[in-house]
Coordinates of N, CA, C and O in Angstrom, one line a residue:
X1 N 18.5 68.8 -15.9 CA 17.2 68.2 -15.9 C 17.1 67.2 -17.1 O 16.4 66.2 -17.0
X2 N 17.7 67.5 -18.2 CA 17.7 66.6 -19.4 C 18.4 65.3 -19.0 O 17.9 64.3 -19.5
X3 N 19.5 65.4 -18.3 CA 20.2 64.2 -17.9 C 19.3 63.3 -17.0 O 19.2 62.1 -17.2
X4 N 18.6 63.9 -16.1 CA 17.7 63.2 -15.2 C 16.6 62.5 -16.0 O 16.2 61.4 -15.8
X5 N 16.0 63.2 -16.9 CA 14.9 62.6 -17.8 C 15.5 61.5 -18.6 O 14.8 60.5 -18.8
X6 N 16.7 61.7 -19.1 CA 17.3 60.6 -19.9 C 17.5 59.4 -19.1 O 17.3 58.3 -19.6
X7 N 18.1 59.5 -17.9 CA 18.3 58.4 -17.0 C 17.0 57.7 -16.6 O 16.9 56.5 -16.6
X8 N 16.0 58.5 -16.3 CA 14.7 57.9 -16.0 C 14.1 57.2 -17.2 O 13.6 56.1 -17.0
X9 N 14.3 57.7 -18.4 CA 13.8 57.0 -19.6 C 14.5 55.7 -19.8 O 13.9 54.6 -20.1
X10 N 15.8 55.7 -19.6 CA 16.6 54.4 -19.7 C 16.2 53.4 -18.7 O 16.0 52.2 -18.9
X11 N 16.0 53.9 -17.4 CA 15.6 53.0 -16.3 C 14.2 52.4 -16.6 O 14.0 51.2 -16.5
X12 N 13.2 53.1 -17.1 CA 11.9 52.6 -17.4 C 11.9 51.7 -18.5 O 11.2 50.6 -18.5
X13 N 12.7 51.9 -19.5 CA 12.9 51.0 -20.7 C 13.5 49.7 -20.2 O 13.0 48.6 -20.6
X14 N 14.5 49.8 -19.4 CA 15.1 48.6 -18.8 C 14.1 47.8 -18.0 O 14.2 46.5 -18.1
X15 N 13.3 48.4 -17.2 CA 12.3 47.7 -16.4 C 11.3 46.9 -17.3 O 11.0 45.8 -17.1
X16 N 10.8 47.6 -18.4 CA 9.8 46.9 -19.2 C 10.5 45.8 -20.0 O 9.8 44.8 -20.3
X17 N 11.7 45.8 -20.3 CA 12.3 44.7 -21.1 C 12.7 43.5 -20.2 O 12.9 42.5 -20.7
X18 N 12.7 43.7 -18.8 CA 13.0 42.6 -17.9 C 11.8 41.8 -17.5 O 11.9 40.8 -16.9
X19 N 10.6 42.2 -17.9 CA 9.4 41.5 -17.4 C 9.0 40.5 -18.5 O 8.9 40.9 -19.7
X20 N 8.8 39.3 -18.1 CA 8.4 38.2 -19.0 C 6.9 38.2 -19.1 O 6.2 38.6 -18.2
X21 N 6.4 37.8 -20.2 CA 4.9 37.6 -20.4 C 4.5 36.5 -19.4 O 5.1 35.4 -19.4
X22 N 3.5 36.7 -18.7 CA 3.0 35.8 -17.7 C 2.0 34.8 -18.4 O 1.2 35.1 -19.2
X23 N 2.2 33.5 -18.0 CA 1.3 32.4 -18.5 C 0.5 32.0 -17.3 O 0.9 31.2 -16.5
X24 N -0.8 32.4 -17.3 CA -1.7 32.1 -16.2 C -2.4 30.8 -16.4 O -3.2 30.3 -15.6
X25 N -2.1 30.1 -17.5 CA -2.7 28.8 -17.8 C -1.9 27.6 -17.4 O -2.2 26.5 -17.6
X26 N -0.8 27.9 -16.7 CA 0.1 26.8 -16.2 C -0.6 25.9 -15.2 O -0.3 24.7 -15.2
X27 N -1.6 26.4 -14.5 CA -2.3 25.6 -13.5 C -3.0 24.4 -14.2 O -3.1 23.3 -13.7
X28 N -3.5 24.7 -15.5 CA -4.2 23.6 -16.2 C -3.2 22.5 -16.6 O -3.7 21.4 -16.8
X29 N -2.0 22.8 -16.8 CA -1.0 21.8 -17.2 C -0.3 21.1 -16.0 O 0.4 20.1 -16.2
X30 N -0.6 21.6 -14.8 CA 0.0 21.0 -13.6 C -0.6 19.6 -13.3 O -1.8 19.4 -13.3
X31 N 0.3 18.7 -13.0 CA -0.1 17.3 -12.5 C 0.5 17.1 -11.1 O 1.7 17.3 -11.0
X32 N -0.3 16.7 -10.2 CA 0.2 16.4 -8.9 C -0.1 14.9 -8.6 O -1.3 14.5 -8.5
X33 N 0.9 14.0 -8.6 CA 0.7 12.6 -8.4 C 1.7 12.1 -7.3 O 2.7 11.6 -7.7
X34 N 1.3 12.2 -6.1 CA 2.2 11.7 -5.0 C 2.0 10.2 -4.9 O 1.0 9.6 -5.3
X35 N 3.0 9.6 -4.3 CA 2.9 8.1 -3.9 C 2.8 8.1 -2.4 O 3.5 8.7 -1.7
X36 N 1.7 7.4 -2.0 CA 1.5 7.2 -0.5 C 1.8 5.8 -0.1 O 1.4 4.9 -0.9
X37 N 2.4 5.6 1.0 CA 2.7 4.3 1.5 C 2.3 4.1 2.9 O 2.5 5.1 3.7
X38 N 1.8 3.0 3.3 CA 1.3 2.7 4.6 C 1.3 1.2 4.9 O 1.1 0.4 4.0
X39 N 1.4 0.9 6.2 CA 1.2 -0.5 6.6 C -0.2 -0.8 6.6 O -1.1 0.0 6.9
X40 N -0.5 -2.1 6.3 CA -1.9 -2.5 6.3 C -2.2 -3.4 7.5 O -3.1 -3.2 8.3
X41 N -1.3 -4.4 7.7 CA -1.6 -5.5 8.7 C -0.3 -6.0 9.2 O 0.7 -6.2 8.5
X42 N -0.3 -6.3 10.5 CA 0.9 -7.0 11.1 C 0.3 -7.9 12.2 O -0.5 -7.5 13.1
X43 N 0.6 -9.2 12.0 CA 0.2 -10.2 13.0 C 1.4 -11.1 13.3 O 2.1 -11.5 12.4
X44 N 1.5 -11.4 14.6 CA 2.6 -12.2 15.1 C 2.0 -13.3 16.0 O 1.2 -12.9 16.9
X45 N 2.4 -14.5 15.9 CA 1.9 -15.6 16.7 C 3.0 -16.6 17.1 O 3.7 -17.1 16.2
X46 N 3.1 -16.8 18.4 CA 4.1 -17.8 18.8 C 3.7 -19.2 18.5 O 2.5 -19.5 18.3
X47 N 4.6 -20.1 18.4 CA 4.4 -21.5 18.0 C 3.4 -22.2 19.1 O 2.6 -23.1 18.7
X48 N 3.5 -21.8 20.3 CA 2.6 -22.4 21.3 C 1.1 -22.2 21.0 O 0.3 -23.0 21.3
X49 N 0.8 -21.0 20.4 CA -0.6 -20.8 20.0 C -1.0 -21.7 18.9 O -2.2 -22.3 18.9
X50 N -0.1 -22.0 18.0 CA -0.4 -22.9 16.9 C -0.6 -24.3 17.5 O -1.6 -25.0 17.1
X51 N 0.2 -24.7 18.4 CA 0.1 -26.1 19.0 C -1.1 -26.2 19.8 O -1.7 -27.3 19.9
X52 N -1.6 -25.1 20.4 CA -2.8 -25.2 21.3 C -4.1 -25.2 20.5 O -5.2 -25.5 21.1
X53 N -4.1 -24.9 19.2 CA -5.3 -24.8 18.4 C -5.9 -26.2 18.3 O -5.2 -27.2 18.0
X54 N -7.2 -26.4 18.4 CA -7.9 -27.7 18.4 C -7.9 -28.3 17.0 O -8.0 -29.5 16.8
X55 N -7.9 -27.5 15.9 CA -7.9 -28.0 14.6 C -6.8 -27.4 13.7 O -5.9 -26.8 14.2
X56 N -6.9 -27.6 12.4 CA -5.9 -27.1 11.5 C -5.9 -25.6 11.5 O -4.8 -25.0 11.4
X57 N -7.1 -25.0 11.6 CA -7.1 -23.5 11.5 C -6.8 -23.0 12.9 O -7.5 -23.2 13.9
X58 N -5.7 -22.3 13.0 CA -5.3 -21.7 14.3 C -5.5 -20.2 14.4 O -5.4 -19.6 15.5
X59 N -5.8 -19.6 13.3 CA -6.0 -18.1 13.4 C -7.0 -17.8 12.2 O -6.8 -18.1 11.1
X60 N -8.0 -17.1 12.6 CA -8.9 -16.5 11.6 C -9.5 -15.2 12.1 O -9.9 -15.1 13.3
X61 N -9.3 -14.1 11.4 CA -9.7 -12.8 11.9 C -10.1 -11.9 10.7 O -9.4 -12.0 9.6
X62 N -11.2 -11.2 10.8 CA -11.6 -10.2 9.8 C -11.4 -8.8 10.3 O -11.9 -8.5 11.4
X63 N -10.7 -8.0 9.6 CA -10.4 -6.6 10.0 C -11.2 -5.7 9.1 O -11.2 -5.8 7.9
X64 N -11.8 -4.7 9.8 CA -12.5 -3.6 9.1 C -11.4 -2.8 8.4 O -10.4 -2.4 9.1
X65 N -11.5 -2.5 7.1 CA -10.5 -1.8 6.4 C -11.1 -1.0 5.3 O -11.3 -1.4 4.2
X66 N -11.5 0.3 5.7 CA -12.2 1.1 4.8 C -11.3 2.1 4.1 O -11.8 3.0 3.3
X67 N -10.0 2.1 4.3 CA -9.1 3.1 3.7 C -9.1 3.1 2.2 O -9.1 4.2 1.6
X68 N -9.2 1.9 1.6 CA -9.3 1.9 0.1 C -10.6 2.4 -0.5 O -10.6 2.9 -1.6
X69 N -11.7 2.2 0.3 CA -13.0 2.6 -0.3 C -13.4 4.0 0.1 O -14.4 4.5 -0.3
X70 N -12.5 4.8 0.9 CA -12.8 6.2 1.1 C -12.9 6.9 -0.2 O -12.1 6.7 -1.1
X71 N -13.9 7.8 -0.3 CA -14.1 8.5 -1.6 C -12.9 9.2 -2.2 O -12.6 9.0 -3.3
X72 N -12.1 9.9 -1.3 CA -10.9 10.6 -1.8 C -10.0 9.6 -2.5 O -9.5 9.8 -3.5
X73 N -9.7 8.5 -1.8 CA -8.7 7.5 -2.3 C -9.3 6.8 -3.6 O -8.7 6.7 -4.6
X74 N -10.6 6.3 -3.4 CA -11.2 5.6 -4.5 C -11.3 6.4 -5.8 O -11.1 5.8 -6.9
X75 N -11.5 7.7 -5.7 CA -11.7 8.5 -6.9 C -10.4 9.0 -7.5 O -10.3 9.4 -8.7
X76 N -9.3 8.9 -6.7 CA -8.0 9.4 -7.2 C -6.9 8.4 -7.4 O -5.8 8.7 -7.9
X77 N -7.1 7.2 -7.0 CA -6.0 6.1 -7.1 C -5.8 5.8 -8.6 O -6.7 5.6 -9.4
X78 N -4.5 5.8 -9.0 CA -4.1 5.4 -10.3 C -3.6 4.0 -10.4 O -4.0 3.3 -11.4
X79 N -2.7 3.6 -9.5 CA -2.2 2.3 -9.5 C -1.4 2.1 -8.2 O -1.3 3.0 -7.5
X80 N -1.0 0.9 -8.0 CA -0.2 0.6 -6.8 C 0.2 -0.8 -6.6 O -0.1 -1.7 -7.5
X81 N 0.7 -1.1 -5.4 CA 1.2 -2.4 -5.1 C 1.0 -2.7 -3.6 O 1.1 -1.8 -2.8
X82 N 0.6 -4.0 -3.4 CA 0.5 -4.4 -2.0 C 1.6 -5.4 -1.8 O 1.8 -6.3 -2.6
X83 N 2.4 -5.2 -0.7 CA 3.6 -6.1 -0.4 C 3.2 -6.9 0.8 O 2.8 -6.4 1.8
X84 N 3.5 -8.2 0.7 CA 3.3 -9.2 1.7 C 4.7 -9.7 2.1 O 5.5 -10.0 1.3
X85 N 4.9 -9.9 3.4 CA 6.1 -10.5 4.0 C 5.7 -11.5 5.0 O 4.9 -11.1 6.0
X86 N 6.1 -12.7 4.9 CA 5.8 -13.8 5.9 C 7.1 -14.4 6.3 O 8.0 -14.7 5.5
X87 N 7.2 -14.7 7.6 CA 8.4 -15.3 8.2 C 7.9 -16.4 9.2 O 7.1 -16.1 10.0
X88 N 8.5 -17.6 9.0 CA 8.1 -18.7 9.9 C 9.4 -19.3 10.5 O 10.3 -19.8 9.8
X89 N 9.4 -19.2 11.8 CA 10.5 -19.8 12.6 C 10.0 -20.9 13.4 O 10.7 -21.4 14.3
X90 N 8.8 -21.4 13.1 CA 8.2 -22.6 13.8 C 8.6 -23.9 13.1 O 9.2 -23.9 12.0
X91 N 8.2 -25.0 13.7 CA 8.4 -26.3 13.1 C 7.2 -26.7 12.3 O 7.1 -27.9 12.0
X92 N 6.3 -25.8 11.9 CA 5.1 -26.1 11.2 C 5.1 -25.8 9.8 O 5.6 -24.7 9.3
X93 N 4.4 -26.6 9.0 CA 4.0 -26.3 7.6 C 2.8 -25.5 7.7 O 1.8 -25.9 8.3
X94 N 2.8 -24.2 7.2 CA 1.6 -23.3 7.4 C 1.1 -22.9 6.0 O 1.8 -22.8 5.0
X95 N -0.2 -22.5 6.1 CA -0.9 -21.9 5.0 C -1.5 -20.6 5.5 O -2.2 -20.7 6.5
X96 N -1.3 -19.5 4.9 CA -1.9 -18.2 5.3 C -2.6 -17.6 4.1 O -2.0 -17.5 3.0
X97 N -3.8 -17.2 4.3 CA -4.6 -16.7 3.2 C -5.2 -15.3 3.5 O -5.7 -15.1 4.6
X98 N -4.9 -14.4 2.7 CA -5.4 -13.0 2.8 C -6.6 -12.9 1.8 O -6.5 -13.2 0.6
X99 N -7.8 -12.4 2.3 CA -8.9 -12.2 1.5 C -9.4 -10.8 1.6 O -9.5 -10.3 2.7
X100 N -9.7 -10.2 0.5 CA -10.2 -8.8 0.4 C -11.7 -8.9 0.2 O -12.1 -9.5 -0.8
X101 N -12.5 -8.3 1.1 CA -13.9 -8.4 1.0 C -14.6 -7.1 0.8 O -14.1 -6.1 1.2
X102 N -15.8 -7.1 0.1 CA -16.6 -5.9 -0.1 C -17.5 -5.8 1.1 O -17.5 -6.6 2.1
X103 N -18.4 -4.8 1.1 CA -19.4 -4.5 2.1 C -20.3 -5.7 2.4 O -20.7 -5.9 3.6
X104 N -20.6 -6.5 1.4 CA -21.5 -7.6 1.6 C -20.8 -8.9 2.0 O -21.4 -9.9 2.2
X105 N -19.5 -8.8 2.2 CA -18.7 -10.0 2.6 C -18.3 -10.9 1.4 O -17.7 -12.0 1.7
X106 N -18.5 -10.4 0.2 CA -18.0 -11.2 -1.0 C -16.5 -11.0 -1.1 O -16.0 -10.0 -1.0
X107 N -15.9 -12.1 -1.5 CA -14.4 -12.1 -1.7 C -14.1 -11.5 -3.0 O -14.6 -11.9 -4.1
X108 N -13.3 -10.4 -3.0 CA -12.9 -9.7 -4.2 C -11.6 -10.2 -4.7 O -11.3 -10.1 -5.9
X109 N -10.7 -10.6 -3.8 CA -9.3 -11.0 -4.2 C -8.8 -11.9 -3.1 O -9.1 -11.7 -1.9
X110 N -7.8 -12.7 -3.5 CA -7.2 -13.6 -2.5 C -5.7 -13.8 -2.8 O -5.3 -13.8 -3.9
X111 N -5.0 -13.8 -1.7 CA -3.5 -14.1 -1.8 C -3.3 -15.3 -0.8 O -3.6 -15.2 0.4
X112 N -2.8 -16.4 -1.3 CA -2.5 -17.6 -0.5 C -1.0 -17.9 -0.5 O -0.3 -17.7 -1.5
X113 N -0.5 -18.3 0.7 CA 0.9 -18.6 0.9 C 1.0 -19.9 1.6 O 0.3 -20.2 2.6
X114 N 1.9 -20.8 1.1 CA 2.3 -22.0 1.7 C 3.7 -21.8 2.2 O 4.6 -21.5 1.5
X115 N 3.9 -22.0 3.5 CA 5.2 -21.7 4.2 C 5.7 -22.9 4.8 O 5.1 -23.5 5.7
X116 N 6.9 -23.4 4.4 CA 7.5 -24.6 5.0 C 8.0 -24.2 6.4 O 8.1 -23.1 6.8
X117 N 8.3 -25.3 7.2 CA 8.8 -25.1 8.5 C 10.2 -24.4 8.5 O 10.9 -24.5 7.5
X118 N 10.6 -23.9 9.6 CA 11.9 -23.2 9.8 C 13.0 -24.3 9.6 O 12.8 -25.4 9.8
X119 N 14.2 -23.9 9.1 CA 14.5 -22.5 8.7 C 14.1 -22.2 7.3 O 14.4 -23.0 6.4
X120 N 13.5 -21.1 7.1 CA 13.1 -20.6 5.8 C 13.5 -19.1 5.7 O 13.6 -18.4 6.7
X121 N 13.6 -18.7 4.4 CA 13.8 -17.3 4.2 C 12.4 -16.6 4.3 O 11.4 -17.2 4.3
X122 N 12.5 -15.3 4.5 CA 11.3 -14.5 4.5 C 10.7 -14.5 3.1 O 11.3 -14.3 2.1
X123 N 9.4 -14.9 3.1 CA 8.6 -14.9 1.8 C 8.1 -13.5 1.6 O 7.5 -12.9 2.4
X124 N 8.4 -13.0 0.4 CA 8.0 -11.6 0.0 C 7.3 -11.7 -1.3 O 7.8 -12.2 -2.3
X125 N 6.1 -11.1 -1.4 CA 5.4 -11.1 -2.7 C 4.8 -9.7 -2.9 O 4.3 -9.1 -1.9
X126 N 4.8 -9.2 -4.1 CA 4.2 -7.9 -4.5 C 3.1 -8.2 -5.5 O 3.3 -8.9 -6.4
X127 N 1.9 -7.6 -5.2 CA 0.8 -7.7 -6.1 C 0.4 -6.3 -6.6 O 0.1 -5.5 -5.7
X128 N 0.4 -6.2 -7.9 CA 0.1 -4.8 -8.4 C -1.4 -4.7 -8.8 O -2.0 -5.7 -9.2
X129 N -1.8 -3.5 -8.7 CA -3.2 -3.2 -9.1 C -3.2 -1.9 -10.0 O -2.4 -1.0 -9.8
X130 N -4.0 -1.9 -11.0 CA -4.2 -0.8 -11.9 C -3.2 -0.6 -13.0 O -3.3 0.3 -13.7
X131 N -2.3 -1.5 -13.1 CA -1.3 -1.4 -14.2 C -1.8 -2.4 -15.3 O -2.7 -3.3 -15.0
X132 N -1.3 -2.3 -16.5 CA -1.7 -3.2 -17.6 C -1.5 -4.7 -17.2 O -2.3 -5.5 -17.7
X133 N -0.5 -5.0 -16.4 CA -0.3 -6.4 -16.1 C -0.8 -6.7 -14.7 O -0.7 -7.8 -14.2
X134 N -1.4 -5.7 -14.0 CA -1.9 -5.9 -12.6 C -3.3 -6.3 -12.6 O -4.0 -6.4 -13.6
X135 N -3.8 -6.4 -11.4 CA -5.2 -6.7 -11.1 C -6.0 -5.4 -11.2 O -5.5 -4.3 -11.0
X136 N -7.3 -5.5 -11.2 CA -8.2 -4.4 -11.4 C -8.2 -3.5 -10.1 O -8.2 -4.0 -9.0
X137 N -8.3 -2.2 -10.4 CA -8.4 -1.2 -9.3 C -9.7 -1.3 -8.6 O -9.8 -0.9 -7.4
X138 N -10.7 -1.9 -9.2 CA -12.0 -2.0 -8.6 C -11.9 -2.9 -7.4 O -12.7 -2.8 -6.4
X139 N -11.0 -3.9 -7.4 CA -10.8 -4.7 -6.2 C -10.4 -3.8 -5.0 O -11.0 -3.9 -3.9
X140 N -9.5 -2.9 -5.2 CA -9.0 -2.0 -4.1 C -10.1 -1.1 -3.7 O -10.4 -0.9 -2.6
X141 N -10.8 -0.5 -4.7 CA -11.8 0.5 -4.4 C -13.0 0.0 -3.6 O -13.6 0.7 -2.9
X142 N -13.3 -1.3 -3.8 CA -14.4 -1.9 -3.1 C -14.1 -2.7 -1.9 O -15.0 -3.3 -1.3
X143 N -12.8 -2.7 -1.5 CA -12.5 -3.5 -0.3 C -12.9 -2.7 1.0 O -12.6 -1.5 1.1
X144 N -13.6 -3.4 1.8 CA -14.0 -2.8 3.1 C -13.5 -3.7 4.3 O -13.6 -3.2 5.4
X145 N -13.1 -4.9 4.0 CA -12.6 -5.8 5.1 C -11.5 -6.6 4.5 O -11.4 -6.9 3.3
X146 N -10.6 -7.0 5.4 CA -9.5 -8.0 5.1 C -9.6 -9.2 6.1 O -9.6 -8.9 7.3
X147 N -9.7 -10.4 5.5 CA -9.8 -11.6 6.4 C -8.5 -12.3 6.2 O -8.0 -12.5 5.1
X148 N -7.9 -12.7 7.4 CA -6.7 -13.5 7.4 C -7.1 -14.9 8.0 O -7.7 -14.9 9.1
X149 N -6.7 -15.9 7.3 CA -7.0 -17.3 7.7 C -5.7 -18.1 7.7 O -5.0 -18.1 6.7
X150 N -5.3 -18.6 8.9 CA -4.0 -19.4 8.9 C -4.2 -20.8 9.4 O -5.0 -21.0 10.4
X151 N -3.7 -21.7 8.7 CA -3.8 -23.2 9.0 C -2.5 -23.8 9.2 O -1.5 -23.5 8.6
X152 N -2.5 -24.8 10.1 CA -1.3 -25.6 10.4 C -1.4 -26.9 9.7 O -2.4 -27.7 10.0
X153 N -0.5 -27.2 8.8 CA -0.5 -28.5 8.1 C 0.5 -29.5 8.7 O 0.7 -30.6 8.2
X154 N 1.1 -29.0 9.8 CA 2.0 -29.9 10.6 C 1.3 -30.5 11.8 O 0.1 -30.5 11.9
X155 N 2.1 -31.0 12.7 CA 1.5 -31.5 13.9 C 1.3 -30.5 15.0 O 1.5 -29.3 14.7
X156 N 0.8 -30.9 16.1 CA 0.5 -29.9 17.2 C 1.4 -30.2 18.5 O 1.1 -29.7 19.5
X157 N 2.5 -31.0 18.3 CA 3.3 -31.3 19.4 C 4.7 -30.8 19.3 O 5.4 -30.5 20.3
X158 N 5.3 -30.8 18.1 CA 6.7 -30.4 17.9 C 6.9 -28.9 18.2 O 6.0 -28.1 18.1
X159 N 8.1 -28.6 18.6 CA 8.5 -27.2 18.8 C 9.8 -27.0 18.1 O 10.7 -27.8 18.2
X160 N 10.0 -25.9 17.5 CA 11.2 -25.5 16.8 C 12.3 -25.4 17.8 O 12.1 -25.0 18.9
X161 N 13.5 -25.7 17.4 CA 14.7 -25.6 18.2 C 15.2 -24.2 18.2 O 16.1 -23.8 18.9
X162 N 14.7 -23.3 17.3 CA 15.1 -21.9 17.3 C 14.5 -21.2 18.5 O 13.5 -21.5 19.0
X163 N 15.2 -20.1 19.0 CA 14.7 -19.4 20.1 C 13.5 -18.6 19.7 O 13.4 -18.0 18.6
X164 N 12.5 -18.6 20.5 CA 11.2 -17.8 20.3 C 10.6 -18.1 19.0 O 10.4 -17.2 18.2
X165 N 10.2 -19.3 18.7 CA 9.6 -19.7 17.4 C 8.3 -19.0 17.3 O 7.4 -19.1 18.2
X166 N 8.1 -18.4 16.1 CA 6.8 -17.8 15.8 C 6.6 -17.6 14.3 O 7.5 -17.8 13.5
X167 N 5.4 -17.2 13.9 CA 5.2 -16.8 12.6 C 4.8 -15.3 12.6 O 4.0 -14.9 13.5
X168 N 5.3 -14.6 11.6 CA 5.0 -13.2 11.5 C 4.5 -12.9 10.1 O 5.1 -13.4 9.1
X169 N 3.3 -12.3 9.9 CA 2.9 -11.9 8.6 C 2.5 -10.4 8.7 O 1.9 -9.9 9.6
X170 N 3.0 -9.7 7.6 CA 2.7 -8.3 7.6 C 2.5 -7.9 6.1 O 2.9 -8.6 5.2
X171 N 1.8 -6.8 5.9 CA 1.5 -6.3 4.6 C 1.6 -4.7 4.6 O 1.3 -4.1 5.7
X172 N 1.9 -4.2 3.5 CA 1.9 -2.7 3.3 C 1.5 -2.4 1.9 O 1.4 -3.3 1.0
X173 N 1.1 -1.2 1.7 CA 0.7 -0.7 0.4 C 1.4 0.5 -0.1 O 1.7 1.4 0.8
X174 N 1.5 0.7 -1.4 CA 2.1 1.9 -2.0 C 1.3 2.2 -3.2 O 1.2 1.4 -4.1
X175 N 0.6 3.3 -3.2 CA -0.3 3.7 -4.3 C 0.0 5.1 -4.8 O 0.4 6.0 -4.0
X176 N -0.2 5.3 -6.1 CA -0.1 6.7 -6.6 C -1.5 7.2 -6.8 O -2.4 6.6 -7.2
X177 N -1.6 8.5 -6.4 CA -2.9 9.2 -6.4 C -2.8 10.4 -7.3 O -1.8 11.2 -7.3
X178 N -3.8 10.7 -8.1 CA -3.9 11.8 -9.0 C -4.7 12.9 -8.2 O -5.9 12.8 -8.0
X179 N -3.9 13.9 -7.8 CA -4.5 15.0 -7.0 C -5.0 16.1 -7.9 O -5.9 16.9 -7.5
X180 N -4.4 16.4 -9.0 CA -4.8 17.4 -10.0 C -4.5 16.9 -11.3 O -3.5 16.3 -11.6

């Protein structure tokens, strides 16, 4: 019986020495900052549409875009970047303008691109928001619409010798959110 009590005492002492002191305040020190990425806009137009336009402006469209102004995003966004990619395989000199609008239709920010006729490389631009060298996050938080305006500075009769000539413009965003 003494041996059993001795073994039990050693076992219990061993158990108590293996338990670490718990820190229940770790939750306060936890930071959750995921990066979310999504497409914003994709527009593709064949050269024939550009040639058929009666004036220089061959495309203008305003898109409802409330993703940035949703409370969850607006309250938690830390910083981010919007990436634009434009590709022109037409015979046209083009200008494409992206405008970010608030609820009242006021222009908050603008990105303008001048694109020479084909053959050209894909134009890629990154615009940062919320960083010391970037633009204000208030632009993003207050955006409710995106307007795209495309103009033809070339003629309306020529056609590119490339197969399936068209212009493609797309944009995407990558933002960091503070969840805790």
